[in-house]
PDB file of C-alpha atoms in Angstrom:
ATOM      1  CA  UNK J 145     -72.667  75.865 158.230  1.00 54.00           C
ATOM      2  CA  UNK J 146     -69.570  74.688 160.502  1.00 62.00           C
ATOM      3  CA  UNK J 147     -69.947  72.656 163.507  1.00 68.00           C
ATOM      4  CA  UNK J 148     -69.677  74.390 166.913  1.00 69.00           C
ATOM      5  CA  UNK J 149     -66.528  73.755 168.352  1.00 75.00           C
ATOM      6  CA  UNK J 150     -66.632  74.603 172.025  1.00 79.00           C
ATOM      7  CA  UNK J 151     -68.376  71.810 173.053  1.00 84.00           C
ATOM      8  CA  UNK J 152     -66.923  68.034 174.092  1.00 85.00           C
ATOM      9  CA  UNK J 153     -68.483  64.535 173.471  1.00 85.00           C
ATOM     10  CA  UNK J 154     -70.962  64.994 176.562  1.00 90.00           C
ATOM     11  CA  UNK J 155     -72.106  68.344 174.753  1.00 86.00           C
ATOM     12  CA  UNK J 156     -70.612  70.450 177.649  1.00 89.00           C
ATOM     13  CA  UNK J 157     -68.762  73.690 176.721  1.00 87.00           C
ATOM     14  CA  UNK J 158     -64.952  73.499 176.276  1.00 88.00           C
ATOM     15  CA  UNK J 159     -62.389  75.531 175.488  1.00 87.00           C
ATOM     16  CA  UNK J 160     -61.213  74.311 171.780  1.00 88.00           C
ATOM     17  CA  UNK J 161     -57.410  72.575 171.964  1.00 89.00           C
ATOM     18  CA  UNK J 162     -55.516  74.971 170.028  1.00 90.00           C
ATOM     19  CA  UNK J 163     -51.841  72.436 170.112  1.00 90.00           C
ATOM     20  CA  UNK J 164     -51.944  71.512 166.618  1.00 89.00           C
ATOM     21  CA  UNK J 165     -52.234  75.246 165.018  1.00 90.00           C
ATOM     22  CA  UNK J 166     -49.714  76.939 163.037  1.00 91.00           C
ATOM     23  CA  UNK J 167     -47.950  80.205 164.422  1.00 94.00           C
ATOM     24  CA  UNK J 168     -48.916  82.806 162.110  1.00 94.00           C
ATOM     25  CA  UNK J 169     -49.057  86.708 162.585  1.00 96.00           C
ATOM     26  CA  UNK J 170     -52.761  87.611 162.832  1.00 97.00           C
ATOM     27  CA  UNK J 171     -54.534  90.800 163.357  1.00 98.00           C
ATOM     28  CA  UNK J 172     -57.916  92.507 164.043  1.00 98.00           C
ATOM     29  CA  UNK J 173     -59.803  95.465 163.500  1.00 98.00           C
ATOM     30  CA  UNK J 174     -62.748  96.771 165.065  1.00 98.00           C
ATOM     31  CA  UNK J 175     -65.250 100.173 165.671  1.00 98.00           C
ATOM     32  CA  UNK J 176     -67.705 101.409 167.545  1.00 98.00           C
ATOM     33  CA  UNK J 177     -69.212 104.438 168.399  1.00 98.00           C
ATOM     34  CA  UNK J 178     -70.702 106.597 171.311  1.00 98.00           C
ATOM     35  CA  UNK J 179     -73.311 109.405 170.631  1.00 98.00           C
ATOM     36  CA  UNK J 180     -73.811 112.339 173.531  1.00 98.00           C
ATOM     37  CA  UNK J 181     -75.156 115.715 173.608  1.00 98.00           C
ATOM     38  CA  UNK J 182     -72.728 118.418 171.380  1.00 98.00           C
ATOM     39  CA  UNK J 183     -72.160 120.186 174.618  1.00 98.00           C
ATOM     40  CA  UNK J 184     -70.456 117.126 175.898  1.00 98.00           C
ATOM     41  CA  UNK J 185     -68.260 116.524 172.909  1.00 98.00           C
ATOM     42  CA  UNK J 186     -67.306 120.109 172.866  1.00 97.00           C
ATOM     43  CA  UNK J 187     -66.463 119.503 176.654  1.00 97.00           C
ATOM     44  CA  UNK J 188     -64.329 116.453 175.773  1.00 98.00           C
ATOM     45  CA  UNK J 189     -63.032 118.946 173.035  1.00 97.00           C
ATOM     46  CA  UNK J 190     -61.720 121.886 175.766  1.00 97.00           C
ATOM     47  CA  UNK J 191     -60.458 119.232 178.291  1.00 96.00           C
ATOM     48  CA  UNK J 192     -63.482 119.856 181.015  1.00 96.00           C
ATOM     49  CA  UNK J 193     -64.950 116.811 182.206  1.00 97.00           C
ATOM     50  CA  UNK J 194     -63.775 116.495 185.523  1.00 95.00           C
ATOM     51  CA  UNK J 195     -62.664 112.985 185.759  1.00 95.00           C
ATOM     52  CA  UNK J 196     -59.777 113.895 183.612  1.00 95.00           C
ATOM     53  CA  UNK J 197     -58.793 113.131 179.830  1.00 97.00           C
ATOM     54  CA  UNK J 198     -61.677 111.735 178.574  1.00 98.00           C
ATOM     55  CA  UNK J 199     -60.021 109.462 175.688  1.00 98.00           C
ATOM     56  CA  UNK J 200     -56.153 109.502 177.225  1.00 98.00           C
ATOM     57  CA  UNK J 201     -58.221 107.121 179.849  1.00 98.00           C
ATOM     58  CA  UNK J 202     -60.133 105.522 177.201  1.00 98.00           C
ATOM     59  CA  UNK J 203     -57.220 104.434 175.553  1.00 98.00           C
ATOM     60  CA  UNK J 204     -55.431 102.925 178.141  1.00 98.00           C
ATOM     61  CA  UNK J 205     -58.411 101.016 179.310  1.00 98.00           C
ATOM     62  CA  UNK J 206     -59.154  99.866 175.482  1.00 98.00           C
ATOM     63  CA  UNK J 207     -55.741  98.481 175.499  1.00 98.00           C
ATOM     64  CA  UNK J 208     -56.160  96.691 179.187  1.00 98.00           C
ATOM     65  CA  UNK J 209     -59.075  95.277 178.080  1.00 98.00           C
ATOM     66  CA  UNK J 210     -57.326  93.591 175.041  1.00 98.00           C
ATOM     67  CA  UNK J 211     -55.135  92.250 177.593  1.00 98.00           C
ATOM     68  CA  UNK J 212     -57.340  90.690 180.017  1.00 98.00           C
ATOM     69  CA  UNK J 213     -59.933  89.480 177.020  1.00 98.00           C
ATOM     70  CA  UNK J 214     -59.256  85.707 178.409  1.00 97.00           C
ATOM     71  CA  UNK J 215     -59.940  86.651 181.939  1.00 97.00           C
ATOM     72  CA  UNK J 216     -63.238  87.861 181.041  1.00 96.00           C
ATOM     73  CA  UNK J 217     -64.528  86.034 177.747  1.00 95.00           C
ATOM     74  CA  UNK J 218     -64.734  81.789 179.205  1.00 92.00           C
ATOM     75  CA  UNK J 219     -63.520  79.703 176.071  1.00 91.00           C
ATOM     76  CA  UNK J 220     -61.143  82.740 174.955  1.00 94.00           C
ATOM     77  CA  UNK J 221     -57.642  81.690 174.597  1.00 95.00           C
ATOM     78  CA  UNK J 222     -54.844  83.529 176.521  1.00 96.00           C
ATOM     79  CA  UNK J 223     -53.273  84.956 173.476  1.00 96.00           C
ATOM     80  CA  UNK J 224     -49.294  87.001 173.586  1.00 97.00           C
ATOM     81  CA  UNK J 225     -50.691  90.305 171.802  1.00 98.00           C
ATOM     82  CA  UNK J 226     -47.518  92.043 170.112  1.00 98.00           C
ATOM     83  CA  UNK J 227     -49.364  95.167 169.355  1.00 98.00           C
ATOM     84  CA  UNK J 228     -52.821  97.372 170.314  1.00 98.00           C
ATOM     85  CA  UNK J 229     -53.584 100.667 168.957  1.00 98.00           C
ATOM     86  CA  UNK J 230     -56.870 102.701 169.344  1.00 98.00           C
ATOM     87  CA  UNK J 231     -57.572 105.899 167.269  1.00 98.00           C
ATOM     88  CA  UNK J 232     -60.827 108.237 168.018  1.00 98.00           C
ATOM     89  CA  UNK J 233     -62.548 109.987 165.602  1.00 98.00           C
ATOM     90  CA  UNK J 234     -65.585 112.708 165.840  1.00 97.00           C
ATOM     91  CA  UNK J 235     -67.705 114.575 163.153  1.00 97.00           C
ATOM     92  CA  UNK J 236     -67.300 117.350 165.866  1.00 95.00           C
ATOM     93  CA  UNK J 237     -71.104 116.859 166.494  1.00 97.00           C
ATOM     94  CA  UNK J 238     -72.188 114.375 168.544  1.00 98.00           C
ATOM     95  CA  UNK J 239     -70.540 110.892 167.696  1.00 98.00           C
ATOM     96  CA  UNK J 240     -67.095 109.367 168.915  1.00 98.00           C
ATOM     97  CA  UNK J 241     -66.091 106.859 166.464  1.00 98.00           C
ATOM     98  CA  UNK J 242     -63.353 104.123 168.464  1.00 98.00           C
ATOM     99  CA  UNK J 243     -61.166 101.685 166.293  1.00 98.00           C
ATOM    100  CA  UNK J 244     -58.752  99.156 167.355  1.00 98.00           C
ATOM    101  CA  UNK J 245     -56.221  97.240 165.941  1.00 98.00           C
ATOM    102  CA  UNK J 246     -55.025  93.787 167.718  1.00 98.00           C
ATOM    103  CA  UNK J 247     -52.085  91.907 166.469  1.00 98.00           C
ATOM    104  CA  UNK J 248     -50.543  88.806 167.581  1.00 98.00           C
ATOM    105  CA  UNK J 249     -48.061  86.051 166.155  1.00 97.00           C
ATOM    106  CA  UNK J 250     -49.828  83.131 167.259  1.00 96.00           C
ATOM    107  CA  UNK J 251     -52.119  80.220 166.598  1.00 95.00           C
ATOM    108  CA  UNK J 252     -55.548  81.554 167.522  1.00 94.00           C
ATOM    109  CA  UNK J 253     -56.891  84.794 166.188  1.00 94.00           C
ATOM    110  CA  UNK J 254     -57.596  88.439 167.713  1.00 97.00           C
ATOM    111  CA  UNK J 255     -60.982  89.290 167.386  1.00 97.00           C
ATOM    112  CA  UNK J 256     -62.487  89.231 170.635  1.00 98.00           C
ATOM    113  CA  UNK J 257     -59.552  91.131 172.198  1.00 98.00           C
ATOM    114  CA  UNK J 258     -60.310  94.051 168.945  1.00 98.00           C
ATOM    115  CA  UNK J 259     -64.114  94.043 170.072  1.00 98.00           C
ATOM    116  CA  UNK J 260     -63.539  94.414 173.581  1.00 98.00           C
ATOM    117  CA  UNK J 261     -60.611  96.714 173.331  1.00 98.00           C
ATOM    118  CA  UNK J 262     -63.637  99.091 171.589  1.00 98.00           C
ATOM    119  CA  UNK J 263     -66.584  98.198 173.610  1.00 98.00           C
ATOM    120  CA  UNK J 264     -64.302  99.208 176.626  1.00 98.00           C
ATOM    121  CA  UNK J 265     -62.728 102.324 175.603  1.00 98.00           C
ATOM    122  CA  UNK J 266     -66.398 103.433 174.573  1.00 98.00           C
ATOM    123  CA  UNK J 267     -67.816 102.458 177.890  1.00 98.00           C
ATOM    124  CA  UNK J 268     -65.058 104.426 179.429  1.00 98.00           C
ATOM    125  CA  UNK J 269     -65.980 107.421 177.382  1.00 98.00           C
ATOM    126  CA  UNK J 270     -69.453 106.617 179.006  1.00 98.00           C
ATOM    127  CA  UNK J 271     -68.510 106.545 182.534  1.00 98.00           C
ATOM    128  CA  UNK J 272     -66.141 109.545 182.253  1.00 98.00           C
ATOM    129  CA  UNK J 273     -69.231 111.731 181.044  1.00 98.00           C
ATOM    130  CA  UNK J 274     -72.570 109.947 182.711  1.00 97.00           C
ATOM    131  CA  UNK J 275     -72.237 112.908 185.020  1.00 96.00           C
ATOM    132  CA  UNK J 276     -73.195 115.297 182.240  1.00 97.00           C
ATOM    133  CA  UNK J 277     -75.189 113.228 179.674  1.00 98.00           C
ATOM    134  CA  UNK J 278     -76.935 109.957 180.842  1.00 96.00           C
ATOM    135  CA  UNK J 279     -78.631 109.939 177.449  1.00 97.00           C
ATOM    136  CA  UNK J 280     -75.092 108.877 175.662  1.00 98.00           C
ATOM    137  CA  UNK J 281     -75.787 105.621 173.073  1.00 98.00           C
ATOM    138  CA  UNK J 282     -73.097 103.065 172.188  1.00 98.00           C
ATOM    139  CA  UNK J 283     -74.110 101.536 168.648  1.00 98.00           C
ATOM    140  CA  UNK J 284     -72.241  99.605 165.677  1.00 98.00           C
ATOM    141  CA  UNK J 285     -69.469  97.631 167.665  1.00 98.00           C
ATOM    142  CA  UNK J 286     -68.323  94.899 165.084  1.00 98.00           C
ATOM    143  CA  UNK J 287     -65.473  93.786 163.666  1.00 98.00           C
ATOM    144  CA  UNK J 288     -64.399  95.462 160.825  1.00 98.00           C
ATOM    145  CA  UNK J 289     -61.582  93.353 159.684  1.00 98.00           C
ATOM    146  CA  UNK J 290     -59.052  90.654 160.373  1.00 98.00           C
ATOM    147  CA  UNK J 291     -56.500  88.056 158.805  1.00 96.00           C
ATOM    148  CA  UNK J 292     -54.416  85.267 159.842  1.00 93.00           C
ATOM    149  CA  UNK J 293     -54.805  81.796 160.276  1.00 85.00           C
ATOM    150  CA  UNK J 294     -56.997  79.058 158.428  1.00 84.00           C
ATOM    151  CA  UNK J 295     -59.753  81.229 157.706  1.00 86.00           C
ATOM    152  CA  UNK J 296     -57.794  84.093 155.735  1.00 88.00           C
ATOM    153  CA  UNK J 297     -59.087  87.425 155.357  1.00 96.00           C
ATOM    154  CA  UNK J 298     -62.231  88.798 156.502  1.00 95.00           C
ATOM    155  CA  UNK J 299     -63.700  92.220 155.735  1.00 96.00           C
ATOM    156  CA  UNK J 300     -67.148  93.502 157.313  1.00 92.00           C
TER     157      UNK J 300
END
């Protein structure tokens, strides 16, 4: 098992020094999902939730939420993303599947900003329908995939 790396020589949490890294492109992939009530996907569906598009707004906050991943996460690295995309996905039941894909050319990898990017475009999905269905359950957020950097590929 590796060491942990985020703490310093008076075992106090740091943020790990990054200087001596290579650039290399990285990326990261990752899914969750949100269950409701089929009337509320079928309301999604027809465009009738009141506070608007239901995953146009989901989508833009995924992707803002990639962005500010530092500002929130404490020993996460301010990291130049070049690229986030979010797709949706529903067995036209009752689950929204989210995935996102972060990529960066830099010397720290993507991950976090993937996860979050997911958990927040599914806890958008949330607040845009709690009106309706209270009852809605986010499960399975994990990353799915990612490469770059010393530790190579990684599938889930």
């Amino acid at each position: 098992m590796d060491e942990l790396t985020h703490f310093n020589d008076q075992n106090r949490a740091k943020m790990v020094d990054v200087t001596d890294k290579k650039v290399t492109s990285r990326f990261a992939v990752a899914t969750g999902k949100i269950k409701m009530h089929p009337e509320t996907l079928n309301r999604i569906h027809e465009g009738k939730i009141k506070k608007g598009d239901v995953l146009a707004v989901a989508q833009i906050a995924g992707i803002m939420a990639a962005k500010q991943t530092s500002s929130l996460i404490p020993m996460c690295h301010l990291i130049p993303l070049t690229g986030v995309d979010i797709h949706f996905e529903d067995d036209d039941k009752t689950t929204i599947t989210v995935t996102t894909k972060v990529k960066t050319k830099h010397v720290t990898g993507v991950e976090i900003e993937a996860i979050l990017a997911a958990q927040t475009a599914l806890l958008t999905i949330y607040d845009m329908c709690k009106a309706i269905d209270r009852g809605m359950l986010i499960t399975d957020v994990h990353l799915v995939e990612k490469d770059g950097g010393k530790s190579g590929h990684f599938t889930y």
